Structures are given as structure tokens and as C-alpha cells.
Coordinates of C-alpha atoms in Angstrom, one line a residue:
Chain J
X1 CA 14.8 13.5 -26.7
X2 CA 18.2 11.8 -26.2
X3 CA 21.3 12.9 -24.9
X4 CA 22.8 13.0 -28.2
X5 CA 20.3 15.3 -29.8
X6 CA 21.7 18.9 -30.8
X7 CA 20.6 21.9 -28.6
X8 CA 17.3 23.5 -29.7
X9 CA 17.4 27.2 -30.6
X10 CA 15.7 29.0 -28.0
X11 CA 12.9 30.7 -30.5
X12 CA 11.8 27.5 -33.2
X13 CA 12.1 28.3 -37.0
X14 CA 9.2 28.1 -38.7
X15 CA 9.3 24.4 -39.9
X16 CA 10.0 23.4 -36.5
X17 CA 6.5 22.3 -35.9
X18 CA 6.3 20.2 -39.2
X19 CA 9.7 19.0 -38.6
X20 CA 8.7 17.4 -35.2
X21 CA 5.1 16.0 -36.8
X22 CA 7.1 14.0 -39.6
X23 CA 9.7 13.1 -36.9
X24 CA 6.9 11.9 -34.9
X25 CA 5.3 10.4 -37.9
X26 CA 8.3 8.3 -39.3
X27 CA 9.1 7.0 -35.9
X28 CA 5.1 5.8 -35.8
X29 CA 6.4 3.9 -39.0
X30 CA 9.4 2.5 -37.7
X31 CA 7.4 0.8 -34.5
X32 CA 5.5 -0.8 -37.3
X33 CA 8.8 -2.2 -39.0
X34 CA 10.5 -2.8 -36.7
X35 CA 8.2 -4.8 -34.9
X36 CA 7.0 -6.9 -37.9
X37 CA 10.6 -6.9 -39.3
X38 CA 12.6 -7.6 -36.2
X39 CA 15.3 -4.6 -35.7
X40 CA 18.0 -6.9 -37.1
X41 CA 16.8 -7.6 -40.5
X42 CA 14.7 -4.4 -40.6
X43 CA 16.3 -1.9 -43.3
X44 CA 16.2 1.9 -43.2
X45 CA 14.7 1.4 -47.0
X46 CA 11.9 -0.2 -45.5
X47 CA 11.0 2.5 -42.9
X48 CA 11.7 4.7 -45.4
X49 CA 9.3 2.9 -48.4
X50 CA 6.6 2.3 -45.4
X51 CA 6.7 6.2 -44.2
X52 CA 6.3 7.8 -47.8
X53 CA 10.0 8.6 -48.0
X54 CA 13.1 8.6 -49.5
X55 CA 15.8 6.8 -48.1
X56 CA 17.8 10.0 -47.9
X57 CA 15.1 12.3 -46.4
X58 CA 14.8 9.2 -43.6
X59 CA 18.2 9.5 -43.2
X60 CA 18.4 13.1 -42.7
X61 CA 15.9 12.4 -39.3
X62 CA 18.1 9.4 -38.3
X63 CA 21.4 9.4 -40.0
X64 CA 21.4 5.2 -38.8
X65 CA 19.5 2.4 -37.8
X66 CA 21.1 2.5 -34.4
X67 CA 20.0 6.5 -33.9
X68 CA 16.4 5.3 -35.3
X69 CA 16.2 2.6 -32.5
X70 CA 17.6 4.7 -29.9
X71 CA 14.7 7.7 -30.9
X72 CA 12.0 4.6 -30.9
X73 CA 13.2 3.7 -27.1
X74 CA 13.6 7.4 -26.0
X75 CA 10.3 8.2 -27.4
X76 CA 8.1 5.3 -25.4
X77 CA 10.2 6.0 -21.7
X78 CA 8.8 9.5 -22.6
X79 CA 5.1 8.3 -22.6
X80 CA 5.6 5.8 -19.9
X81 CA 7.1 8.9 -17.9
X82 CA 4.4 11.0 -19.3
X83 CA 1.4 8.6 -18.0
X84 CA 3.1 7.7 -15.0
X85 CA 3.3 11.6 -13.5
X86 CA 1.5 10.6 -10.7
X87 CA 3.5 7.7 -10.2
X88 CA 4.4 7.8 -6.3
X89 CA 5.1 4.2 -5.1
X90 CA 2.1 2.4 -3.6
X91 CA -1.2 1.2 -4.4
X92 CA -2.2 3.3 -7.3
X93 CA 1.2 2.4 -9.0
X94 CA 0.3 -1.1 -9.0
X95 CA -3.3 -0.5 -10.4
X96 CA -1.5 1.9 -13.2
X97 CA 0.3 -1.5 -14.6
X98 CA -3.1 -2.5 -15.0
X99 CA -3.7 0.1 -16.8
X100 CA -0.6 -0.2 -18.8
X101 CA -1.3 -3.7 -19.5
X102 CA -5.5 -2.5 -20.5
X103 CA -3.5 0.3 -22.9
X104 CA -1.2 -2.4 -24.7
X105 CA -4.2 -4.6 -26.2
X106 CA -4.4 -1.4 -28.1
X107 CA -1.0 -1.2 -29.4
X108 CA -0.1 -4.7 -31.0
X109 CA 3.0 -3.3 -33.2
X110 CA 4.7 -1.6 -30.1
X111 CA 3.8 -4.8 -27.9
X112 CA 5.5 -6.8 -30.4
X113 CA 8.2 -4.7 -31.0
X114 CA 9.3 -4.6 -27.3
X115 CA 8.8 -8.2 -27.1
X116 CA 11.4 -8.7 -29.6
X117 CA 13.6 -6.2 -28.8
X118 CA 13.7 -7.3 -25.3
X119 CA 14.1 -10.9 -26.3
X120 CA 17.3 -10.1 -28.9
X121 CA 18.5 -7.8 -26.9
X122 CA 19.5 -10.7 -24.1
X123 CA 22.6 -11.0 -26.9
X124 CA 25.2 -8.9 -25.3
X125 CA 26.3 -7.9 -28.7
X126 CA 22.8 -5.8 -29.3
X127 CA 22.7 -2.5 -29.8
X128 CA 19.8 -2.4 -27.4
X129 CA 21.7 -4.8 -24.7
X130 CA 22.8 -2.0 -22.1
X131 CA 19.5 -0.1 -22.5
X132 CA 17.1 -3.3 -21.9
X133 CA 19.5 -4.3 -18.5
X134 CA 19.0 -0.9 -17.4
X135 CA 15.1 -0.7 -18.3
X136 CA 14.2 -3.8 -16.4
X137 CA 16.4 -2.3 -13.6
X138 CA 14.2 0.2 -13.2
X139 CA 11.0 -1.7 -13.9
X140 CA 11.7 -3.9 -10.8
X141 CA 13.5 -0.9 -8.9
X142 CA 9.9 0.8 -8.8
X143 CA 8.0 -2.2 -8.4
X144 CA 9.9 -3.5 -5.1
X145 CA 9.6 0.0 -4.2
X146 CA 5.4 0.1 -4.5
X147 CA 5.4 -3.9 -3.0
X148 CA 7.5 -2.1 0.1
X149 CA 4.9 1.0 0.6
X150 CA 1.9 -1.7 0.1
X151 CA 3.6 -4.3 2.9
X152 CA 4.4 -1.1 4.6
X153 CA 0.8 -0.1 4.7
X154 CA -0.1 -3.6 6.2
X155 CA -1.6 -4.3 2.6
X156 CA 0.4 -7.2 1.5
X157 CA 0.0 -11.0 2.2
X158 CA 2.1 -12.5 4.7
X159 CA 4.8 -14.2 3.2
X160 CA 4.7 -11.8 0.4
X161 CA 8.5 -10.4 -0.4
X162 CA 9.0 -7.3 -2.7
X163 CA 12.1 -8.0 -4.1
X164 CA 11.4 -11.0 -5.8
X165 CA 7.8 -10.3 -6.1
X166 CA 9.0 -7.8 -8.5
X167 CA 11.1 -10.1 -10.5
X168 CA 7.8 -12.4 -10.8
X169 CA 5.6 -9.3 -11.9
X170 CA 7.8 -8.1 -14.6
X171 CA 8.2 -11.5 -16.2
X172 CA 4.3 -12.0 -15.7
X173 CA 3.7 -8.8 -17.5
X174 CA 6.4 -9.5 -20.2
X175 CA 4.8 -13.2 -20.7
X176 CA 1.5 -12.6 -21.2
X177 CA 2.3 -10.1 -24.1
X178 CA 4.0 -13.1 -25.9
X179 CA 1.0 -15.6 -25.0
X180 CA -1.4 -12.2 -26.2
X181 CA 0.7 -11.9 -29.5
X182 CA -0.4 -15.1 -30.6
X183 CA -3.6 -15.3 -29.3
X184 CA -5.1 -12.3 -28.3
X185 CA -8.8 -13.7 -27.8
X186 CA -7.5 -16.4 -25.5
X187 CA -5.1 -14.4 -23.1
X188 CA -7.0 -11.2 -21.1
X189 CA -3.7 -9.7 -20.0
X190 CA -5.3 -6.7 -18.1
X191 CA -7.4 -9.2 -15.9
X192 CA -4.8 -11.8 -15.5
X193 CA -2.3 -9.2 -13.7
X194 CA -5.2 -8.1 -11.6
X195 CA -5.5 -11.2 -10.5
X196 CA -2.5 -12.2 -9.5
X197 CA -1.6 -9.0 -7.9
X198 CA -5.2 -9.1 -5.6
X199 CA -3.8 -12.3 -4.9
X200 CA -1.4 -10.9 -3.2
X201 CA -2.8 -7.9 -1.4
X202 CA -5.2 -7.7 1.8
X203 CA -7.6 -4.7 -0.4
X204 CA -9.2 -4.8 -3.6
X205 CA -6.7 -2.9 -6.3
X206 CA -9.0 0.7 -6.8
X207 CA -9.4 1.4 -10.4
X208 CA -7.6 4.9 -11.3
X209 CA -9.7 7.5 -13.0
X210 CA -6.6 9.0 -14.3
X211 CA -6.6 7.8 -18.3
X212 CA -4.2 5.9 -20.0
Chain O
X1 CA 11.8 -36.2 -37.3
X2 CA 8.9 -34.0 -39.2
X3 CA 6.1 -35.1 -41.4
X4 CA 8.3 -33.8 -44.0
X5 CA 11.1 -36.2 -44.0
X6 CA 11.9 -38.8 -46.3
X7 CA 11.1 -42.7 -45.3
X8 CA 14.3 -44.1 -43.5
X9 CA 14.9 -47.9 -45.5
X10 CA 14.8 -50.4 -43.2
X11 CA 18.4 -51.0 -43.4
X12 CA 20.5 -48.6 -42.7
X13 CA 22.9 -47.2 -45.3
X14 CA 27.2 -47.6 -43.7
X15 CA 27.3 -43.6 -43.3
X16 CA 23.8 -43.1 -41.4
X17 CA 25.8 -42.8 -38.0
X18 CA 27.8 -40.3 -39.3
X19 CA 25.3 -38.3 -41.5
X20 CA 22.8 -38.5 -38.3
X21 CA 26.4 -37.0 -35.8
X22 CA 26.5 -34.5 -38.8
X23 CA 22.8 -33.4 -38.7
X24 CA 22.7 -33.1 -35.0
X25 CA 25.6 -31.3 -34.6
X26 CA 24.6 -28.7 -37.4
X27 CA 21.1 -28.3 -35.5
X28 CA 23.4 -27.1 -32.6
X29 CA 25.0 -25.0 -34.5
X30 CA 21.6 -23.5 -36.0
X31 CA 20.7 -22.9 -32.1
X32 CA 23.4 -20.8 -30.8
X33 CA 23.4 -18.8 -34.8
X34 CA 19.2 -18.1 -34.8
X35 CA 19.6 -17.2 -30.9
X36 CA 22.4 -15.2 -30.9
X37 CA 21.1 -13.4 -34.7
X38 CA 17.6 -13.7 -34.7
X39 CA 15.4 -16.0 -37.3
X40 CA 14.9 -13.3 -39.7
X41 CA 18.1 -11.9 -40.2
X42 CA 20.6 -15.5 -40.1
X43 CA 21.7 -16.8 -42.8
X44 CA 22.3 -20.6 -44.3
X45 CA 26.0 -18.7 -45.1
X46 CA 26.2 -17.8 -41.5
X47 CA 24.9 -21.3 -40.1
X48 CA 27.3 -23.0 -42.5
X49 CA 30.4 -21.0 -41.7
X50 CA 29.9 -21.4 -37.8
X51 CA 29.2 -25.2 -38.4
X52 CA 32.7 -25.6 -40.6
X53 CA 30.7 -26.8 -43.8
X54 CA 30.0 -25.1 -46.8
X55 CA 27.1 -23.7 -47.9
X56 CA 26.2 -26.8 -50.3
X57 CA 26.7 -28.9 -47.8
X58 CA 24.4 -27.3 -45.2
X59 CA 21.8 -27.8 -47.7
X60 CA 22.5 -30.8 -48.4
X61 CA 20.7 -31.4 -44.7
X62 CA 18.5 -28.6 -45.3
X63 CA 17.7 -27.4 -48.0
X64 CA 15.9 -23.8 -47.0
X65 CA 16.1 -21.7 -43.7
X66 CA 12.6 -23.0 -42.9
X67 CA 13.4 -26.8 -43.4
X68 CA 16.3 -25.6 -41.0
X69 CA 13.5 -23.5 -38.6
X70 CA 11.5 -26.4 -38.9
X71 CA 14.2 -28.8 -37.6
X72 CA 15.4 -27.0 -34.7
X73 CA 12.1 -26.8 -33.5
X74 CA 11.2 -30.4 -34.2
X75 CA 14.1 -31.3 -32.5
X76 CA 13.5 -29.4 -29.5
X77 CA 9.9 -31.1 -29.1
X78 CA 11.6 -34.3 -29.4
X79 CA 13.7 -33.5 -26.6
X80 CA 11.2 -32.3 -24.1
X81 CA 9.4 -35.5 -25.0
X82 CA 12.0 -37.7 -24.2
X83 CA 12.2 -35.9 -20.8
X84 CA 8.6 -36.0 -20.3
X85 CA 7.9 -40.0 -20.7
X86 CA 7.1 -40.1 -16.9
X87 CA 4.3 -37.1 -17.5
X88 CA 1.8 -37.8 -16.0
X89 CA 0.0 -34.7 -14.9
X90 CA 0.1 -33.9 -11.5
X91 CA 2.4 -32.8 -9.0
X92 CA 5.5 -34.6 -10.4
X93 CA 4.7 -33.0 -13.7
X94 CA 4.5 -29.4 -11.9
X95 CA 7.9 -30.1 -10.3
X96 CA 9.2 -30.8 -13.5
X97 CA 8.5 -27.5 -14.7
X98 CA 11.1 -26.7 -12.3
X99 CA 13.6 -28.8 -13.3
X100 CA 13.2 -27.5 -17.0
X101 CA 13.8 -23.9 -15.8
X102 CA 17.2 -25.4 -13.6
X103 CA 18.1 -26.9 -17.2
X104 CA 17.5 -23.7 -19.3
X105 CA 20.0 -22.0 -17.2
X106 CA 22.6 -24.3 -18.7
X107 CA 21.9 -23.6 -22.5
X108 CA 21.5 -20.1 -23.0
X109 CA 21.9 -19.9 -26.6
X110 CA 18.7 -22.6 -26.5
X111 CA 16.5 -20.0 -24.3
X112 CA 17.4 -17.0 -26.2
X113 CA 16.1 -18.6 -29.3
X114 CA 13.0 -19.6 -28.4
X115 CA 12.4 -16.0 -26.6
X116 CA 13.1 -14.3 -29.9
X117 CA 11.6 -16.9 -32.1
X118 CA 8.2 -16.8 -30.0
X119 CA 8.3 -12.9 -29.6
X120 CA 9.3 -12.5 -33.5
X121 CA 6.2 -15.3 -34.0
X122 CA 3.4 -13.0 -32.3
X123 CA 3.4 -11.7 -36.5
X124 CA 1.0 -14.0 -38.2
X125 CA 3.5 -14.1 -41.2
X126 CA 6.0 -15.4 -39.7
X127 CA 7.1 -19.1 -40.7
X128 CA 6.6 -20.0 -37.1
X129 CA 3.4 -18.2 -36.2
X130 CA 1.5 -21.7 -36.3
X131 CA 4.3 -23.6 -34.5
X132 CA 4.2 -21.6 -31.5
X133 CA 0.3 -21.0 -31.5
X134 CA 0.4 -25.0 -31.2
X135 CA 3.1 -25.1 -28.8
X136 CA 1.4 -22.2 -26.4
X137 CA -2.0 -24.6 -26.9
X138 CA -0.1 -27.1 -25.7
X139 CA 1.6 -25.8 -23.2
X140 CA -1.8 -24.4 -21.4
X141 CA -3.7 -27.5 -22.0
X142 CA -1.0 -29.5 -20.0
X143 CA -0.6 -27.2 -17.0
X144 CA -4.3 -26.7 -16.8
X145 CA -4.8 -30.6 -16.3
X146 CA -1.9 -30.9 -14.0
X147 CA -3.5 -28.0 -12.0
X148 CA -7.1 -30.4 -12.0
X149 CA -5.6 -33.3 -11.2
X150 CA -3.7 -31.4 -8.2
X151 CA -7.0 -29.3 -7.5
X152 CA -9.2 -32.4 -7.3
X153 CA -6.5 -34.0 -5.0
X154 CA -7.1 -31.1 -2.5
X155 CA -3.6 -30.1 -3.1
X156 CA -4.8 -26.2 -4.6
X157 CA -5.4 -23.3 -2.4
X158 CA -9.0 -22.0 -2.3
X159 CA -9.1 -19.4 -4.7
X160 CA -6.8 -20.9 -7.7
X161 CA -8.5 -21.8 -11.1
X162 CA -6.7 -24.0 -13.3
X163 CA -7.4 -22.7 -16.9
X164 CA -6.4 -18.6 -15.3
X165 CA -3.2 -20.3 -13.7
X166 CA -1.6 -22.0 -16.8
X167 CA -1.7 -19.1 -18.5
X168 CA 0.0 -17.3 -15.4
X169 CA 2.8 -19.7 -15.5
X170 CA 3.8 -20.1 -18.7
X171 CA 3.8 -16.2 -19.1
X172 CA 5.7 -16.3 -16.1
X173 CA 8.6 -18.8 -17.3
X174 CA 8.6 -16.9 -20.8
X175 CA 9.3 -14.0 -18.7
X176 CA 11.7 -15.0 -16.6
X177 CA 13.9 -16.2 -19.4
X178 CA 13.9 -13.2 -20.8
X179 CA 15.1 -11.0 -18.0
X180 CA 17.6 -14.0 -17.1
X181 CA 19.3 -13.5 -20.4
X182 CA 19.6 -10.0 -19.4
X183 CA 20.5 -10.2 -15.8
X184 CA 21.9 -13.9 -15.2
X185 CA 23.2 -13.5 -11.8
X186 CA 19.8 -11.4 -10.5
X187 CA 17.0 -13.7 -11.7
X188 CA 17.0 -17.3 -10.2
X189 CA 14.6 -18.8 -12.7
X190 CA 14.0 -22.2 -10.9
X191 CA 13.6 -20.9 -7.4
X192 CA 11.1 -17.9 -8.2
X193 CA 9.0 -20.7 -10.5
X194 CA 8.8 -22.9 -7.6
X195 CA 8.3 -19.8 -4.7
X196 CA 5.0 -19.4 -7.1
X197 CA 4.4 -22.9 -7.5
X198 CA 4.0 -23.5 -3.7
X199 CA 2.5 -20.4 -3.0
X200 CA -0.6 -22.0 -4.7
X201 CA -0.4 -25.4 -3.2
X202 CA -1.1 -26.8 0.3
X203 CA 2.2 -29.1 0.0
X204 CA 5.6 -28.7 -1.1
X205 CA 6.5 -29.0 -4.7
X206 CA 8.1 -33.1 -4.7
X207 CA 12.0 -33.2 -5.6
X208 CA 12.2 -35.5 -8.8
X209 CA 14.9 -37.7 -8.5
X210 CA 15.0 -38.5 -12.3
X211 CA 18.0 -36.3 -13.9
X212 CA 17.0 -33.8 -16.4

């Protein structure tokens, strides 16, 4: 899942399968804790005591709380890239961060987790520091690149510029989860991105049929 | 400063002026030590080392990490209060929003606290969950009247609903500040805030000449 994982044996053992369901299982766990916790104060103990445990079988999956972190990041780019197959740049990519925004009010502890993550990781010091910079990189890369296609497609506003349209969408999306956080009956984050972005488009944004 | 402290006598004692220096310049400290470690995981130790006192003497101004929380925070209201004594909402209070973002880019230790503290907040255990549930209240309640008053003025763009918008714009300077402190040089807080800002009015945002 990372770069630094060992090579797989071309034909799996037989506990392969339940190796991969704990793996799966314990990093489940670790969103939880870590997002409650905060990934500085969080302790492998507590992952391990949440997850049905010991500290040492933990440790066997993720020899340190930096490898842990690193899975947890590696594992949600992999769903992203997994929802977003379809993603080409345009019209339907903006709609899917709808979507994305409609699948979050499902997933409080990963919300918050990112929220926090994203937040300590403006300390250059943080582990997560180079991999947040590079993350929001590409979140506005691919959004100036959909605003383009859309302006290209006459579909924008006039006045309308991608580059720093994107910079506004990303911090709107990233905002609203806060604002949702602490009061999730007040803040309809799905509706409030599709306003703003049919704000700025000539066409309605079509709901995708694809599922999130 | 909060509910919480003691009555001040009437006259005040030889060393107040120093012991109020003393306090103020710990809270400073306490800034750039929460922001740069998070809430959860700072210590009184830490604060006390980086503020050249010992630990018995930190408490001696605070006597728990939440009488400390509680005083940054207090602190900061006091602060935007002061700079706010002309608010009256309306235009000059939207421009000012800009002028706050123009200041946050000078105290960076300042935003990255409050992006962690109200991320790590979204958890409903947290000693700040009510403090920035206020704050957010807050927050909305003010923009949505500045957006009325401008909206009954004729000033808002067909289309714009006050109560939507406040929410939009405080997601989108919580945002902001968070991808600043990861990209300083990319994300020009002030200008993208007022770009937005005048994309929903039917005048240009007013230059306040009163120094922030």
C-alpha cells in the first residue's frame, strides 16, 4: 500500500486473507483514535486496547506510530482513487466532490481525523507535513484542471478564474467539515458546495449515478 | 479576563504591572507551544520551559492546562474585541474580515492554534468543544447580519442569502488558514477573501483606514 511495504509473494499463504482483514480492521481503529486522540498524544497502547490487541501484536502490523499514520493516509488516497476511477476533469468531477462531501456526513471519525491532521500538520516539524503540502497540491492541481475543461466548455461564469477558484473550493470544502464537526445539524455541507459551485457555472451540476 | 478570575481590589498591589507583563507574555508563549504541539499533547513542563519559568511558577498563573486553554482563548476574544469597537455590521464590518485575514498572516503560530484547537474541538469531549460551538454561533450570527444589513442596502447580488453565505465564509477563512500554513507563499488569504467578498456585492469592498 506504501512504498515501503515488503514485496508480496506471488501465491498468498494461507493467512494472508486474515492477515489483511485484521490489517484492515486495526487501521479502522486507529481512524477512530486518532481522530478523537489527535495523532500527537494518541499512543499505540490506545489503538492497541481500542482494536482488541496487544500492544506487541499492533506492533507487529505497524512496528511505529509514524508507519501507522503513514498506512491510515495510504489507505484513504486508495479509496479516494478507488471512487474517483472515473475521474476525467470536467463537470462530473466537480459533481463527485459533492458526492465526496454527501459521503463524509457519514464518516465523522475520518472527517475529524483529517481535519486535525491537516491542521497540525501546517507545523513543518509533523510527520504528516510533506504529505499534507503534497495532498492539497494535488487537490487544487485537479480542481483547476476540471474549472479549465468547464471554462473551456463555455460553462463557467465570466470572471470566473480556475486557479484561484481552486484555492477557494478546497478551503470551502475543508471549512465546512470544521463548522460540520461541531454542529452537524446546522451546517448541510453537501448543499452548501453545490451551491457555491452552481454559482459559478452557466448549467445545473448533474447528479452522478455512480455511488459513493 | 474570564468569569473565573478572582476580583481585582480596587487598588492595585506595587507588582500588578509586572505580574500582568508576566501573564501576558506567558499567554504568548502558551500560543506558539499549543500551535506548534497541539492542545492535547503540550505540556504545563513544555509551556514553562519555553516561557523561562519553572513549572511552579507557570501555575502559579495557571493552575491547570485548561485554566491555561481557557486563557488563551479568552484572551484572543478580548483582542478581536478591541479591534472590533467600530463593528457595526455592514460593509465596513465585511471589509474588516479582510483586514483580519491580512493580520493572520503575521502570527502564524496564533492561526495554527486555533486551526488545530477548532479541528481537535469537533470531539464533544474536548475542553473546548463548547468554546468553539459558541464562537462558530457567533461568528455566523455576525456575518449573517452584516450580509442583511448590506442586502437591504441593495448592496447583494440577486441570488445571495445571508444565513447560506455566513456559513460559506467562515468555512472559507478556516480553510484558507489551513492550506496557508501549508503553502505560505501559494495562498493569498486576504486577496482570495475579498475576490469572494465582491464577487457577491454590487460595490467594491471599502478600504478601512483604521490599522489592525
Amino acid at each position: 500500500m506504501t512504498d515501503q511495504s515488503p514485496p508480496r509473494p506471488a501465491v498468498r499463504p494461507r493467512g494472508y486473507a486474515k492477515g489483511a482483514a485484521r490489517r484492515a480492521q486495526l487501521l479502522a481503529v486507529a481512524v477512530e483514535v486518532l481522530g478523537r486522540v489527535g495523532y500527537r498524544s494518541a499512543t499505540m497502547l490506545q489503538v492497541a486496547e481500542a482494536g482488541g490487541i496487544s500492544r506487541a501484536g499492533l506492533l507487529h502490523h505497524f512496528p511505529t506510530k509514524e508507519s501507522l499514520l503513514e498506512a491510515v493516509l495510504a489507505d484513504r488516497d486508495e479509496a479516494d482513487r478507488r471512487r474517483s476511477t472515473a475521474g476525467k476533469p470536467g463537470l462530473a468531477a466537480l459533481a463527485g466532490l459533492v458526492e465526496v462531501m454527501a459521503r463524509n456526513t457519514t464518516i465523522p471519525a475520518v472527517v475529524n481525523l483529517f481535519a486535525v491532521l491537516s491542521a497540525e500538520a501546517g507545523d513543518p516539524g509533523h510527520p504528516a507535513h510533506a504529505y499534507f503540502v503534497a495532498r492539497y497540491a494535488r487537490s487544487r492541481a485537479g480542481l483547476e484542471q476540471s474549472l479549465t475543461v468547464v471554462a473551456d466548455q463555455g460553462l463557467l461564469r465570466p470572471g470566473a478564474e480556475p486557479a484561484a477558484l481552486a484555492v477557494e473550493l478546497v478551503a470551502l470544502m475543508d471549512g465546512l467539515q470544521v463548522q460540520w464537526l461541531l454542529a452537524p445539524e446546522l451546517v448541510d455541507m453537501p448543499g452548501l458546495l453545490r451551491a457555491r459551485l452552481e454559482s459559478l457555472l452557466t448549467v445545473p451540476l448533474p447528479s452522478r449515478t455512480t455511488t459513493v
